[in-house]
Structure formats: structure tokens, C-alpha cells
Coordinates of C-alpha atoms in Angstrom, one line a residue:
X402 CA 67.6 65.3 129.9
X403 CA 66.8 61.8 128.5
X404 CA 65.6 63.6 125.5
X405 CA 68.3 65.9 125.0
X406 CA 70.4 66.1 121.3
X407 CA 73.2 66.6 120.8
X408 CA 74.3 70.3 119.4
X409 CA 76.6 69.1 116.4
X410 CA 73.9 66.7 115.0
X411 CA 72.4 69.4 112.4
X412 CA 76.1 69.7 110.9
X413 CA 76.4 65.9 111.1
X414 CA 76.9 65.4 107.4
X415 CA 79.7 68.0 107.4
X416 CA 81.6 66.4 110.1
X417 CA 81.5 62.8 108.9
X418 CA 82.7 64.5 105.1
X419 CA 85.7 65.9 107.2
X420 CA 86.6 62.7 109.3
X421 CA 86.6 60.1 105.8
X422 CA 88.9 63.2 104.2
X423 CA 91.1 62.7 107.9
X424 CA 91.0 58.7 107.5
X425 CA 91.9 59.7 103.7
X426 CA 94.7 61.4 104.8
X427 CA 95.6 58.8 107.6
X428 CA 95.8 56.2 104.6
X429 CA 97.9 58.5 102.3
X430 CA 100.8 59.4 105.3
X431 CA 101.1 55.1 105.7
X432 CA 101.5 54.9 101.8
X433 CA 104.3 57.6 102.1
X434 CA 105.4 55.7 104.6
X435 CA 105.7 52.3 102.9
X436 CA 106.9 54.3 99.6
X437 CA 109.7 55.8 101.9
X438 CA 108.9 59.1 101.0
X439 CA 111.2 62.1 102.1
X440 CA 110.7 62.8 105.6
X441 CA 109.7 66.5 105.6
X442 CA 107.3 65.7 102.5
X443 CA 105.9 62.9 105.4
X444 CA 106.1 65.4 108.2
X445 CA 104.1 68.1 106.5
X446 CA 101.1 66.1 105.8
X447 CA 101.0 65.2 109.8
X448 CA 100.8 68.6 109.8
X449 CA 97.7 68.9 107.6
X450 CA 96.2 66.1 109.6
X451 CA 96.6 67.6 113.0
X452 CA 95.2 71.2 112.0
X453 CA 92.2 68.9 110.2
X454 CA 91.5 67.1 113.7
X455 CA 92.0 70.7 115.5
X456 CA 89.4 72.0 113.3
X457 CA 86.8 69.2 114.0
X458 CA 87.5 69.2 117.8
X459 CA 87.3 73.1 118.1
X460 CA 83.9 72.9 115.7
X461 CA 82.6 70.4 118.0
X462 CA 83.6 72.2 121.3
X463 CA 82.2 75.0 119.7
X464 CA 78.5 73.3 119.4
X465 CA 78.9 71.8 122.6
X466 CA 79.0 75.5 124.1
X467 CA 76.4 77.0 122.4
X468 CA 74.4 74.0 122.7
X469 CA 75.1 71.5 125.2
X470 CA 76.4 73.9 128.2
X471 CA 73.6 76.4 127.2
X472 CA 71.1 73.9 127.9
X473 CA 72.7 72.9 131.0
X474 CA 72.7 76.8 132.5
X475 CA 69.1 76.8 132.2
X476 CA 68.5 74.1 133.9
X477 CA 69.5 75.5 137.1
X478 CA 73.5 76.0 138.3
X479 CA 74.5 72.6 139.3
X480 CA 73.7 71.6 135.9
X481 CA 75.8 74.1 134.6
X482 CA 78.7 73.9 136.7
X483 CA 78.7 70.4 135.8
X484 CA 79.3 70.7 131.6
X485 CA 81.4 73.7 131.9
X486 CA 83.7 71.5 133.5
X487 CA 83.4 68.8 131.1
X488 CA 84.2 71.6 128.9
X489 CA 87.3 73.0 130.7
X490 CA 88.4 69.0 130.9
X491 CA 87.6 68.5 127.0
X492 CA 89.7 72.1 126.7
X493 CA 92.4 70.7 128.9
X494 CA 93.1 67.5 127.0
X495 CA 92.6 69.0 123.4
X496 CA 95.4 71.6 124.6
X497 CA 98.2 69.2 126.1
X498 CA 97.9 66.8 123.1

């Protein structure tokens, strides 16, 4: 598996266009912040954030499904076991945060 790739790298681009528009974002809720801006007006921008960091994570587990633990299965069951509990971890941490 030394030469394996990782699944998300042919939407590479897209995902680094989406995490500088999150760090935008990041940078925008501390100026509100220094501004003293209204609370809710702060409060709904986290919001944007979060479901902007949801979408990346769930795009992401999303290629590592199709691509990662796919490749994994056909290497034999071990192999597979192995990432689809990564996954159910990765899964397990996304949902309690």
C-alpha cells in the first residue's frame, strides 16, 4: 500500500478553495468580534462556519469510503476491517463535536 493515493486528491483544488473561504470566515467572526458586533449577528456566522466544516468533513469521509475503505476490502478482510473502523472512529468523533 506504499503506493496508495489518497481518494480526495482529484477534488484537491475544490477543498483547498473551501478551507481559505473557512479561514475567510474564521478572520471575519474575530473582526465582529473586536468590532463588538451584536451577538446573534456573531452567533449566526459560527453557524455558517460549522455547516462549511461539516460539508468538507462529510465530502472527505465520503472519498475516503468510496476510495480508501474500497481499496482496503479488496485487499483481503483484515485490511478492511481495519479502515472501516477508522471510519466508524472518524464518524464517531465528527458526530460528538
Amino acid at each position: 500500500m506504499a503506493d496508495h493515493q489518497h481518494g480526495y486528491l482529484h477534488r484537491k483544488d475544490d477543498y483547498l478553495a473551501r478551507l481559505r473561504r473557512i479561514e475567510g470566515q474564521a478572520r471575519g467572526l474575530q473582526r465582529m468580534v473586536e468590532e463588538e458586533q451584536y451577538c446573534i449577528d456573531i452567533l449566526t456566522q459560527v453557524s455558517a462556519m460549522t455547516k462549511a466544516l461539516q460539508s468538507v468533513s462529510l465530502g472527505l469521509l465520503d472519498e475516503h469510503m468510496h476510495h480508501c475503505v474500497a481499496d482496503a476490502a479488496r485487499q483481503g478482510e483484515d485490511e478492511g476491517r481495519a479502515k472501516i473502523d477508522e471510519a466508524v472512529a472518524a464518524i464517531t468523533r465528527l458526530v460528538k463535536s
